[in-house]
Amino acid sequence: MLLYVDAQYASPYAMSVFVGLKEKGIPFDMQTLDLGAGANRSADYAATSLTQRVPTLVDGDFRLSESSAITEYLDEVYSCTALYPDEPEAKARARQIQAWLRSDLLPIRQERTTEVLFYRPSDAPLSDVAQQAAQKLFKVAETLLSQDRAHLFDAWCIADVDLAVMLNRLVLNGDAVPGRLADYAKRQWERASVQAWVDLPRPPL
């Protein structure tokens, strides 16, 4: 199995699939692409990745891009260590959380890029629109993590990683985050599969 990721190991979406593979204990190799140089738009990669993005997973003759599609595929094909809850409503909620984090909260993603997570913090204050997005994030997260849950559901799932990434864009930058949510993000960040990604050797920016 082969996983294509970005050369900086900074894509939260590549990270999500990497963590999923680690959690399942599936052996895999990684191939990096220099997105800044447009390596993902090369003819060779276009023949491998339908959407010409990272991550892309190669499993035998099957090639699949888009992170949540990949983690869902892994869960359906490889039974070891579930990445999603078994119960249909909980599974649907986990997928909703993933889709929401990938499609909303753009001001946070713009002003607290993944450089904050893997390289250095930003010294620019959050704009008003980013602060509004942060308040929306906090409200949703507090609703999902009611009663001081350790995870979004009864057990860890891959959506915990995605939510922790979004929260840690703020936590690791020193922005104000409610204590309970900051503690949750810290616990998720300490997970061995997550730390395996955090500890990858990164080239300088």
Short mmCIF file of C-alpha atoms in Angstrom, two decimals:
data_model
loop_
_atom_site.label_atom_id
_atom_site.label_comp_id
_atom_site.label_asym_id
_atom_site.label_seq_id
_atom_site.Cartn_x
_atom_site.Cartn_y
_atom_site.Cartn_z
CA MET A 1 0.00 0.00 0.00
CA LEU A 2 1.28 3.47 -0.93
CA LEU A 3 0.18 6.85 0.43
CA TYR A 4 0.98 10.06 -1.44
CA VAL A 5 1.39 13.07 0.88
CA ASP A 6 2.74 16.60 0.69
CA ALA A 7 6.50 17.15 1.01
CA GLN A 8 6.08 19.33 4.13
CA TYR A 9 3.93 16.73 5.90
CA ALA A 10 1.61 19.63 6.69
CA SER A 11 -1.66 18.57 5.04
CA PRO A 12 -4.27 17.84 7.72
CA TYR A 13 -6.01 15.59 5.23
CA ALA A 14 -2.91 13.51 4.54
CA MET A 15 -2.41 13.41 8.30
CA SER A 16 -5.91 12.01 8.81
CA VAL A 17 -5.27 9.10 6.42
CA PHE A 18 -1.78 8.49 7.85
CA VAL A 19 -3.28 8.25 11.35
CA GLY A 20 -5.99 5.91 10.06
CA LEU A 21 -3.43 3.56 8.57
CA LYS A 22 -1.35 3.63 11.75
CA GLU A 23 -4.39 2.93 13.91
CA LYS A 24 -5.31 -0.05 11.75
CA GLY A 25 -1.74 -1.34 11.78
CA ILE A 26 -1.67 -1.60 7.98
CA PRO A 27 1.87 -1.53 6.54
CA PHE A 28 2.32 1.22 3.95
CA ASP A 29 4.94 3.29 2.18
CA MET A 30 4.80 7.04 1.62
CA GLN A 31 5.67 9.11 -1.41
CA THR A 32 5.96 12.89 -1.04
CA LEU A 33 4.95 15.48 -3.61
CA ASP A 34 6.18 19.06 -3.77
CA LEU A 35 2.85 20.82 -4.12
CA GLY A 36 4.54 24.22 -4.36
CA ALA A 37 6.32 23.06 -7.51
CA GLY A 38 3.09 21.67 -8.94
CA ALA A 39 4.13 18.02 -8.73
CA ASN A 40 0.50 17.05 -8.17
CA ARG A 41 -0.35 18.43 -11.62
CA SER A 42 2.16 16.26 -13.47
CA ALA A 43 0.86 13.80 -16.05
CA ASP A 44 2.21 10.85 -14.07
CA TYR A 45 0.40 11.86 -10.90
CA ALA A 46 -2.78 12.74 -12.78
CA ALA A 47 -2.79 9.15 -14.01
CA THR A 48 -2.65 8.01 -10.38
CA SER A 49 -4.86 10.54 -8.61
CA LEU A 50 -8.26 11.31 -10.11
CA THR A 51 -8.44 14.69 -8.35
CA GLN A 52 -4.67 15.41 -8.52
CA ARG A 53 -4.58 16.12 -4.79
CA VAL A 54 -3.06 14.65 -1.67
CA PRO A 55 -3.62 12.35 -0.04
CA THR A 56 -4.01 9.60 -2.59
CA LEU A 57 -3.94 5.95 -1.58
CA VAL A 58 -2.79 3.15 -3.86
CA ASP A 59 -4.05 -0.24 -2.71
CA GLY A 60 -3.10 -2.80 -5.32
CA ASP A 61 -4.82 -1.74 -8.54
CA PHE A 62 -7.18 0.61 -6.72
CA ARG A 63 -6.39 4.32 -6.41
CA LEU A 64 -8.40 6.70 -4.28
CA SER A 65 -8.07 10.36 -3.32
CA GLU A 66 -9.91 12.60 -0.83
CA SER A 67 -9.16 11.84 2.79
CA SER A 68 -12.56 10.97 4.21
CA ALA A 69 -13.29 8.72 1.22
CA ILE A 70 -10.02 6.94 1.94
CA THR A 71 -10.66 6.45 5.65
CA GLU A 72 -14.16 5.18 4.94
CA TYR A 73 -12.73 2.75 2.38
CA LEU A 74 -10.12 1.52 4.86
CA ASP A 75 -12.81 0.91 7.45
CA GLU A 76 -14.99 -1.05 5.05
CA VAL A 77 -12.21 -3.21 3.61
CA TYR A 78 -9.93 -3.74 6.61
CA SER A 79 -11.78 -4.86 9.72
CA CYS A 80 -8.98 -4.26 12.26
CA THR A 81 -9.42 -1.24 14.61
CA ALA A 82 -12.50 0.70 13.56
CA LEU A 83 -11.99 4.29 12.42
CA TYR A 84 -15.72 5.08 12.61
CA PRO A 85 -18.42 4.16 15.12
CA ASP A 86 -20.44 1.04 14.35
CA GLU A 87 -23.84 2.53 15.15
CA PRO A 88 -25.34 4.12 11.99
CA GLU A 89 -26.35 7.44 13.58
CA ALA A 90 -22.97 7.89 15.27
CA LYS A 91 -21.18 6.97 12.05
CA ALA A 92 -23.25 9.50 10.13
CA ARG A 93 -22.45 12.14 12.75
CA ALA A 94 -18.73 11.42 12.47
CA ARG A 95 -18.93 11.85 8.70
CA GLN A 96 -20.89 15.06 9.17
CA ILE A 97 -18.18 16.43 11.46
CA GLN A 98 -15.48 15.56 8.93
CA ALA A 99 -17.39 17.17 6.05
CA TRP A 100 -18.09 20.30 8.11
CA LEU A 101 -14.46 20.76 9.18
CA ARG A 102 -13.36 20.45 5.55
CA SER A 103 -15.92 22.89 4.13
CA ASP A 104 -16.47 25.55 6.80
CA LEU A 105 -14.36 27.74 9.12
CA LEU A 106 -12.26 29.04 6.22
CA PRO A 107 -11.06 32.15 8.12
CA ILE A 108 -9.42 29.93 10.74
CA ARG A 109 -7.75 27.83 8.07
CA GLN A 110 -6.51 30.97 6.31
CA GLU A 111 -5.24 32.82 9.38
CA ARG A 112 -4.01 29.79 11.33
CA THR A 113 -2.54 27.61 8.60
CA THR A 114 -0.98 24.26 9.34
CA GLU A 115 2.36 26.06 9.66
CA VAL A 116 1.10 26.81 13.17
CA LEU A 117 0.80 23.08 13.84
CA PHE A 118 4.08 21.90 12.36
CA TYR A 119 6.42 24.88 12.00
CA ARG A 120 5.84 28.11 13.90
CA PRO A 121 3.01 30.20 15.36
CA SER A 122 1.57 33.28 13.73
CA ASP A 123 1.99 36.63 15.46
CA ALA A 124 -0.98 38.20 13.66
CA PRO A 125 -4.15 38.58 15.74
CA LEU A 126 -7.29 36.87 14.52
CA SER A 127 -9.52 39.07 12.39
CA ASP A 128 -13.11 39.68 13.45
CA VAL A 129 -14.37 37.15 10.91
CA ALA A 130 -11.89 34.53 12.14
CA GLN A 131 -12.95 35.17 15.72
CA GLN A 132 -16.56 34.63 14.68
CA ALA A 133 -15.55 31.35 13.05
CA ALA A 134 -13.70 30.36 16.23
CA GLN A 135 -16.81 30.99 18.32
CA LYS A 136 -18.81 28.79 15.96
CA LEU A 137 -16.15 26.08 16.28
CA PHE A 138 -16.24 26.28 20.06
CA LYS A 139 -20.04 26.12 20.20
CA VAL A 140 -20.20 23.04 17.98
CA ALA A 141 -17.31 21.32 19.79
CA GLU A 142 -18.80 21.99 23.22
CA THR A 143 -22.12 20.53 22.06
CA LEU A 144 -20.42 17.43 20.69
CA LEU A 145 -18.22 16.98 23.75
CA SER A 146 -20.89 17.36 26.39
CA GLN A 147 -20.41 15.75 29.81
CA ASP A 148 -16.62 16.03 29.52
CA ARG A 149 -16.30 13.21 26.99
CA ALA A 150 -12.76 12.04 26.28
CA HIS A 151 -13.80 11.44 22.65
CA LEU A 152 -16.62 12.49 20.36
CA PHE A 153 -18.27 9.10 20.83
CA ASP A 154 -17.91 6.19 23.23
CA ALA A 155 -14.55 5.32 21.70
CA TRP A 156 -11.96 7.20 19.65
CA CYS A 157 -12.68 7.70 15.97
CA ILE A 158 -10.95 9.41 13.07
CA ALA A 159 -13.18 12.49 13.40
CA ASP A 160 -11.47 13.15 16.75
CA VAL A 161 -8.25 13.76 14.84
CA ASP A 162 -9.89 16.19 12.44
CA LEU A 163 -11.57 18.16 15.22
CA ALA A 164 -8.35 18.27 17.25
CA VAL A 165 -6.46 19.62 14.23
CA MET A 166 -8.91 22.51 13.87
CA LEU A 167 -8.83 23.31 17.58
CA ASN A 168 -5.06 23.06 17.72
CA ARG A 169 -4.69 25.65 15.00
CA LEU A 170 -5.75 28.00 17.79
CA VAL A 171 -4.44 26.19 20.88
CA LEU A 172 -0.88 25.79 19.60
CA ASN A 173 -0.83 29.38 18.44
CA GLY A 174 -1.71 30.65 21.91
CA ASP A 175 -5.16 31.94 20.93
CA ALA A 176 -7.89 31.86 23.56
CA VAL A 177 -9.70 28.50 23.59
CA PRO A 178 -12.06 27.22 26.31
CA GLY A 179 -10.08 25.07 28.73
CA ARG A 180 -12.14 21.92 28.25
CA LEU A 181 -11.68 22.07 24.48
CA ALA A 182 -7.97 22.82 24.80
CA ASP A 183 -7.58 19.78 27.08
CA TYR A 184 -9.45 17.60 24.58
CA ALA A 185 -7.25 18.80 21.71
CA LYS A 186 -4.11 18.15 23.76
CA ARG A 187 -5.20 14.60 24.61
CA GLN A 188 -5.91 13.84 20.98
CA TRP A 189 -2.55 15.30 19.93
CA GLU A 190 -0.75 12.98 22.35
CA ARG A 191 -2.14 9.85 20.70
CA ALA A 192 0.73 7.68 19.37
CA SER A 193 -0.56 7.61 15.79
CA VAL A 194 -0.87 11.40 15.77
CA GLN A 195 2.59 11.89 17.26
CA ALA A 196 4.01 9.63 14.56
CA TRP A 197 2.88 12.25 12.03
CA VAL A 198 3.94 15.21 14.16
CA ASP A 199 7.45 13.76 14.53
CA LEU A 200 8.09 13.27 10.80
CA PRO A 201 11.21 15.18 9.64
CA ARG A 202 10.06 18.28 7.78
CA PRO A 203 12.07 20.32 5.28
CA PRO A 204 12.43 24.02 6.03
CA LEU A 205 9.80 26.31 4.57
#
